[in-house]
mmCIF file of C-alpha atoms and ligand atoms in Angstrom:
data_model
loop_
_atom_site.group_PDB
_atom_site.id
_atom_site.type_symbol
_atom_site.label_atom_id
_atom_site.label_comp_id
_atom_site.label_asym_id
_atom_site.label_seq_id
_atom_site.Cartn_x
_atom_site.Cartn_y
_atom_site.Cartn_z
ATOM 1 C CA UNK A 112 -236.078 -51.373 -61.100
ATOM 2 C CA UNK A 113 -237.399 -51.526 -64.583
ATOM 3 C CA UNK A 114 -240.193 -49.377 -65.653
ATOM 4 C CA UNK A 115 -242.936 -52.133 -65.129
ATOM 5 C CA UNK A 116 -241.551 -52.797 -61.602
ATOM 6 C CA UNK A 117 -241.628 -49.102 -60.855
ATOM 7 C CA UNK A 118 -245.321 -48.947 -61.869
ATOM 8 C CA UNK A 119 -246.159 -51.810 -59.492
ATOM 9 C CA UNK A 120 -244.183 -50.282 -56.678
ATOM 10 C CA UNK A 121 -245.760 -46.802 -57.080
ATOM 11 C CA UNK A 122 -249.208 -47.937 -57.560
ATOM 12 C CA UNK A 123 -250.568 -47.506 -53.884
ATOM 13 C CA UNK A 124 -249.471 -43.700 -54.167
ATOM 14 C CA UNK A 125 -251.693 -43.410 -57.240
ATOM 15 C CA UNK A 126 -254.569 -45.101 -55.816
ATOM 16 C CA UNK A 127 -254.388 -43.287 -52.470
ATOM 17 C CA UNK A 128 -254.736 -40.009 -54.502
ATOM 18 C CA UNK A 129 -257.492 -41.089 -56.514
ATOM 19 C CA UNK A 130 -259.829 -42.709 -54.059
ATOM 20 C CA UNK A 131 -260.781 -39.417 -52.189
ATOM 21 C CA UNK A 132 -262.598 -38.307 -55.257
ATOM 22 C CA UNK A 133 -265.085 -41.227 -54.791
ATOM 23 C CA UNK A 134 -264.954 -41.425 -50.947
ATOM 24 C CA UNK A 135 -264.210 -38.055 -49.702
ATOM 25 C CA UNK A 136 -266.472 -35.556 -47.939
ATOM 26 C CA UNK A 137 -267.706 -34.664 -44.578
ATOM 27 C CA UNK A 138 -265.550 -32.850 -42.110
ATOM 28 C CA UNK A 139 -262.602 -30.766 -43.535
ATOM 29 C CA UNK A 140 -259.083 -31.453 -42.258
ATOM 30 C CA UNK A 141 -258.731 -27.857 -41.386
ATOM 31 C CA UNK A 142 -262.107 -27.615 -39.830
ATOM 32 C CA UNK A 143 -262.779 -24.478 -41.844
ATOM 33 C CA UNK A 144 -260.107 -22.491 -40.105
ATOM 34 C CA UNK A 145 -258.126 -19.799 -41.791
ATOM 35 C CA UNK A 146 -254.364 -19.308 -41.952
ATOM 36 C CA UNK A 147 -252.618 -16.061 -40.940
ATOM 37 C CA UNK A 148 -253.204 -14.588 -44.324
ATOM 38 C CA UNK A 149 -256.939 -15.131 -44.010
ATOM 39 C CA UNK A 150 -257.150 -17.904 -46.609
ATOM 40 C CA UNK A 151 -258.300 -21.530 -45.626
ATOM 41 C CA UNK A 152 -255.327 -23.661 -44.249
ATOM 42 C CA UNK A 153 -256.050 -26.566 -46.754
ATOM 43 C CA UNK A 154 -259.338 -25.601 -48.216
ATOM 44 C CA UNK A 155 -262.829 -27.344 -48.555
ATOM 45 C CA UNK A 156 -261.663 -30.096 -50.942
ATOM 46 C CA UNK A 157 -259.410 -31.821 -48.163
ATOM 47 C CA UNK A 158 -261.568 -34.000 -45.797
ATOM 48 C CA UNK A 159 -260.845 -36.598 -43.179
ATOM 49 C CA UNK A 160 -262.808 -39.194 -44.875
ATOM 50 C CA UNK A 161 -260.732 -38.449 -48.159
ATOM 51 C CA UNK A 162 -257.556 -38.893 -46.029
ATOM 52 C CA UNK A 163 -258.573 -42.226 -44.306
ATOM 53 C CA UNK A 164 -260.008 -43.792 -47.498
ATOM 54 C CA UNK A 165 -257.005 -42.906 -49.573
ATOM 55 C CA UNK A 166 -254.531 -44.459 -47.025
ATOM 56 C CA UNK A 167 -256.869 -47.458 -46.440
ATOM 57 C CA UNK A 168 -257.171 -48.284 -50.189
ATOM 58 C CA UNK A 169 -253.474 -47.389 -50.870
ATOM 59 C CA UNK A 170 -252.278 -49.613 -48.350
ATOM 60 C CA UNK A 171 -254.729 -52.559 -49.133
ATOM 61 C CA UNK A 172 -253.586 -52.418 -52.816
ATOM 62 C CA UNK A 173 -249.900 -52.626 -51.584
ATOM 63 C CA UNK A 174 -251.023 -55.795 -49.647
ATOM 64 C CA UNK A 175 -252.636 -57.219 -52.738
ATOM 65 C CA UNK A 176 -249.490 -56.246 -54.645
ATOM 66 C CA UNK A 177 -247.177 -57.988 -52.167
ATOM 67 C CA UNK A 178 -249.410 -61.066 -51.967
ATOM 68 C CA UNK A 179 -249.400 -61.746 -55.861
ATOM 69 C CA UNK A 180 -246.309 -59.970 -57.205
ATOM 70 C CA UNK A 181 -243.751 -60.258 -54.326
ATOM 71 C CA UNK A 182 -241.191 -61.968 -56.454
ATOM 72 C CA UNK A 183 -241.478 -59.388 -59.242
ATOM 73 C CA UNK A 184 -240.108 -56.192 -57.641
ATOM 74 C CA UNK A 185 -237.685 -55.068 -55.094
ATOM 75 C CA UNK A 186 -235.734 -58.172 -54.562
ATOM 76 C CA UNK A 187 -233.937 -57.966 -51.137
ATOM 77 C CA UNK A 188 -236.787 -56.351 -49.491
ATOM 78 C CA UNK A 189 -239.024 -58.362 -47.082
ATOM 79 C CA UNK A 190 -242.693 -58.660 -47.425
ATOM 80 C CA UNK A 191 -242.994 -56.475 -44.225
ATOM 81 C CA UNK A 192 -240.726 -53.854 -45.575
ATOM 82 C CA UNK A 193 -242.883 -53.920 -48.778
ATOM 83 C CA UNK A 194 -245.874 -53.472 -46.776
ATOM 84 C CA UNK A 195 -244.474 -50.719 -44.810
ATOM 85 C CA UNK A 196 -243.281 -49.036 -47.978
ATOM 86 C CA UNK A 197 -246.985 -49.367 -49.314
ATOM 87 C CA UNK A 198 -248.102 -47.562 -46.031
ATOM 88 C CA UNK A 199 -245.486 -44.897 -46.514
ATOM 89 C CA UNK A 200 -246.514 -44.334 -50.358
ATOM 90 C CA UNK A 201 -250.206 -43.935 -49.172
ATOM 91 C CA UNK A 202 -249.283 -41.636 -46.395
ATOM 92 C CA UNK A 203 -246.967 -39.770 -48.540
ATOM 93 C CA UNK A 204 -249.457 -39.163 -51.354
ATOM 94 C CA UNK A 205 -252.036 -37.860 -48.800
ATOM 95 C CA UNK A 206 -249.458 -35.605 -46.931
ATOM 96 C CA UNK A 207 -248.124 -34.346 -50.419
ATOM 97 C CA UNK A 208 -251.770 -33.630 -51.570
ATOM 98 C CA UNK A 209 -252.230 -31.480 -48.426
ATOM 99 C CA UNK A 210 -248.922 -29.743 -48.975
ATOM 100 C CA UNK A 211 -250.027 -28.965 -52.354
ATOM 101 C CA UNK A 212 -253.185 -27.498 -51.376
ATOM 102 C CA UNK A 213 -251.626 -25.687 -48.586
ATOM 103 C CA UNK A 214 -249.350 -24.004 -51.021
ATOM 104 C CA UNK A 215 -252.055 -23.175 -53.384
ATOM 105 C CA UNK A 216 -254.153 -21.614 -50.652
ATOM 106 C CA UNK A 217 -251.000 -19.522 -49.626
ATOM 107 C CA UNK A 218 -250.771 -18.269 -53.432
ATOM 108 C CA UNK A 219 -254.348 -17.423 -53.246
ATOM 109 C CA UNK A 220 -255.468 -20.195 -55.550
ATOM 110 C CA UNK A 221 -259.119 -21.055 -55.025
ATOM 111 C CA UNK A 222 -260.206 -24.854 -54.303
ATOM 112 C CA UNK A 223 -260.213 -26.648 -57.685
ATOM 113 C CA UNK A 224 -258.156 -24.114 -59.455
ATOM 114 C CA UNK A 225 -255.457 -26.198 -61.488
ATOM 115 C CA UNK A 226 -251.794 -26.187 -60.685
ATOM 116 C CA UNK A 227 -249.687 -28.575 -62.587
ATOM 117 C CA UNK A 228 -247.080 -29.033 -60.074
ATOM 118 C CA UNK A 229 -249.163 -28.938 -56.930
ATOM 119 C CA UNK A 230 -252.022 -31.168 -58.156
ATOM 120 C CA UNK A 231 -249.995 -33.577 -60.218
ATOM 121 C CA UNK A 232 -246.575 -33.878 -59.071
ATOM 122 C CA UNK A 233 -246.143 -33.087 -55.426
ATOM 123 C CA UNK A 234 -248.038 -35.937 -54.080
ATOM 124 C CA UNK A 235 -246.013 -38.581 -55.874
ATOM 125 C CA UNK A 236 -242.799 -36.819 -55.219
ATOM 126 C CA UNK A 237 -243.575 -36.728 -51.330
ATOM 127 C CA UNK A 238 -244.700 -40.373 -51.473
ATOM 128 C CA UNK A 239 -241.357 -41.420 -53.039
ATOM 129 C CA UNK A 240 -239.351 -39.032 -50.636
ATOM 130 C CA UNK A 241 -240.895 -40.870 -47.533
ATOM 131 C CA UNK A 242 -239.907 -44.160 -49.047
ATOM 132 C CA UNK A 243 -236.358 -43.020 -49.813
ATOM 133 C CA UNK A 244 -236.132 -41.380 -46.225
ATOM 134 C CA UNK A 245 -237.030 -44.821 -44.875
ATOM 135 C CA UNK A 246 -234.566 -46.870 -47.034
ATOM 136 C CA UNK A 247 -232.084 -44.659 -48.836
ATOM 137 C CA UNK A 248 -230.785 -47.479 -50.895
ATOM 138 C CA UNK A 249 -234.078 -47.348 -52.491
ATOM 139 C CA UNK A 250 -232.895 -44.290 -54.493
ATOM 140 C CA UNK A 251 -230.558 -46.486 -56.409
ATOM 141 C CA UNK A 252 -233.413 -48.619 -57.396
ATOM 142 C CA UNK A 253 -235.572 -45.597 -58.762
ATOM 143 C CA UNK A 254 -232.735 -42.991 -59.878
ATOM 144 C CA UNK A 255 -233.309 -39.957 -62.022
ATOM 145 C CA UNK A 256 -234.464 -41.784 -65.052
ATOM 146 C CA UNK A 257 -237.187 -43.656 -62.849
ATOM 147 C CA UNK A 258 -238.310 -40.468 -61.140
ATOM 148 C CA UNK A 259 -238.759 -38.640 -64.546
ATOM 149 C CA UNK A 260 -240.625 -41.722 -65.765
ATOM 150 C CA UNK A 261 -242.985 -41.610 -62.833
ATOM 151 C CA UNK A 262 -243.659 -37.990 -62.891
ATOM 152 C CA UNK A 263 -244.497 -38.217 -66.575
ATOM 153 C CA UNK A 264 -246.703 -41.293 -66.075
ATOM 154 C CA UNK A 265 -248.344 -39.615 -63.080
ATOM 155 C CA UNK A 266 -249.129 -36.506 -65.243
ATOM 156 C CA UNK A 267 -250.697 -38.575 -68.024
ATOM 157 C CA UNK A 268 -252.741 -40.561 -65.437
ATOM 158 C CA UNK A 269 -253.800 -37.621 -63.631
ATOM 159 C CA UNK A 270 -255.144 -35.946 -66.759
ATOM 160 C CA UNK A 271 -256.951 -38.946 -67.916
ATOM 161 C CA UNK A 272 -258.693 -39.865 -64.650
ATOM 162 C CA UNK A 273 -259.678 -36.352 -63.783
ATOM 163 C CA UNK A 274 -261.320 -36.025 -67.119
ATOM 164 C CA UNK A 275 -262.937 -39.467 -66.466
ATOM 165 C CA UNK A 276 -264.065 -38.311 -62.964
ATOM 166 C CA UNK A 277 -265.466 -35.281 -64.640
ATOM 167 C CA UNK A 278 -267.542 -37.143 -67.148
ATOM 168 C CA UNK A 279 -268.856 -39.383 -64.397
ATOM 169 C CA UNK A 280 -269.918 -36.287 -62.474
ATOM 170 C CA UNK A 281 -267.679 -36.985 -59.571
ATOM 171 C CA UNK A 282 -265.800 -33.748 -60.147
ATOM 172 C CA UNK A 283 -267.087 -30.414 -61.166
ATOM 173 C CA UNK A 284 -263.880 -29.528 -63.199
ATOM 174 C CA UNK A 285 -262.013 -31.887 -65.563
ATOM 175 C CA UNK A 286 -258.568 -31.434 -64.079
HETATM 176 N N1 LIG B 41 -260.741 -35.142 -51.455
HETATM 177 C C1 LIG B 41 -261.207 -35.203 -50.100
HETATM 178 N N2 LIG B 41 -260.162 -35.520 -49.066
HETATM 179 C C2 LIG B 41 -258.886 -35.268 -49.339
HETATM 180 C C3 LIG B 41 -258.443 -35.114 -50.717
HETATM 181 C C4 LIG B 41 -259.512 -34.971 -51.635
HETATM 182 O O1 LIG B 41 -262.314 -35.384 -49.813
HETATM 183 N N3 LIG B 41 -257.846 -35.281 -48.448
HETATM 184 C C5 LIG B 41 -261.717 -35.176 -52.478
HETATM 185 C C6 LIG B 41 -262.644 -33.807 -52.537
HETATM 186 O O2 LIG B 41 -264.005 -34.211 -52.818
HETATM 187 C C7 LIG B 41 -261.963 -33.113 -53.598
HETATM 188 C C8 LIG B 41 -261.649 -34.278 -54.570
HETATM 189 O O3 LIG B 41 -261.269 -35.300 -53.741
HETATM 190 O O4 LIG B 41 -262.921 -32.205 -54.258
HETATM 191 C C9 LIG B 41 -260.425 -33.910 -55.481
HETATM 192 O O5 LIG B 41 -259.254 -33.499 -54.847
HETATM 193 P P1 LIG B 41 -258.339 -32.398 -55.397
HETATM 194 O O6 LIG B 41 -258.334 -32.453 -56.793
HETATM 195 O O7 LIG B 41 -257.139 -32.419 -54.728
HETATM 196 O O8 LIG B 41 -259.127 -31.106 -54.798
HETATM 197 P P2 LIG B 41 -259.222 -29.684 -55.443
HETATM 198 O O9 LIG B 41 -260.709 -29.289 -55.453
HETATM 199 O O10 LIG B 41 -258.472 -29.514 -56.744
HETATM 200 O O11 LIG B 41 -258.626 -28.733 -54.320
HETATM 201 P P3 LIG B 41 -257.209 -27.977 -54.299
HETATM 202 O O12 LIG B 41 -257.320 -26.740 -55.090
HETATM 203 O O13 LIG B 41 -256.884 -27.931 -52.888
HETATM 204 O O14 LIG B 41 -256.109 -28.948 -55.073
HETATM 205 MG MG1 LIG B 42 -257.179 -30.497 -57.727
#
């Protein structure tokens, strides 16, 4: 895939990660439970509504992309496979986000404290990892250059949109 195709492909993961900032809230995924170390399992920022809304919007964006840009990316994959990949990207983004928070809590980081790798890169790496696990030939389409490009772009988008969310008073911290 060239870089424009990669952006179209990975978009559901980005959207899934961003949507909970707007729609999240309510019951925590860890139900307020503590892990063995006495720290929260995931923390107060991880909620069920955030998880469901992220997955729903991520998958829906994938459906829209397949409907309008099917010809543009991943020739050789059927519409159904692309829909399933959009589902995996959304699921992977949310699981990766949880994994990042889990690791931050284990390291004693309070909710909202920034961590470059956990906040900005783990979710998209997990999303891509699920897709490649489902369809190993996909790795040939992405490659190391593609991965490096996605990580760099994810970082830039994350910085921009978190600053924006802070200005719109959706987030208390600008990261
Ligand atoms: N959010 C949510 N449910 C999720 C993920 C995120 O409700 N599963 C919402 C929360 O309102 C959270 C916001 O999105 O405050 C931003 O998420 P994130 O930046 O991941 O939370 P942090 O406060 O930075 O927490 P952490 O330290 O665990 O990364
Ligand atoms: Mg964060």
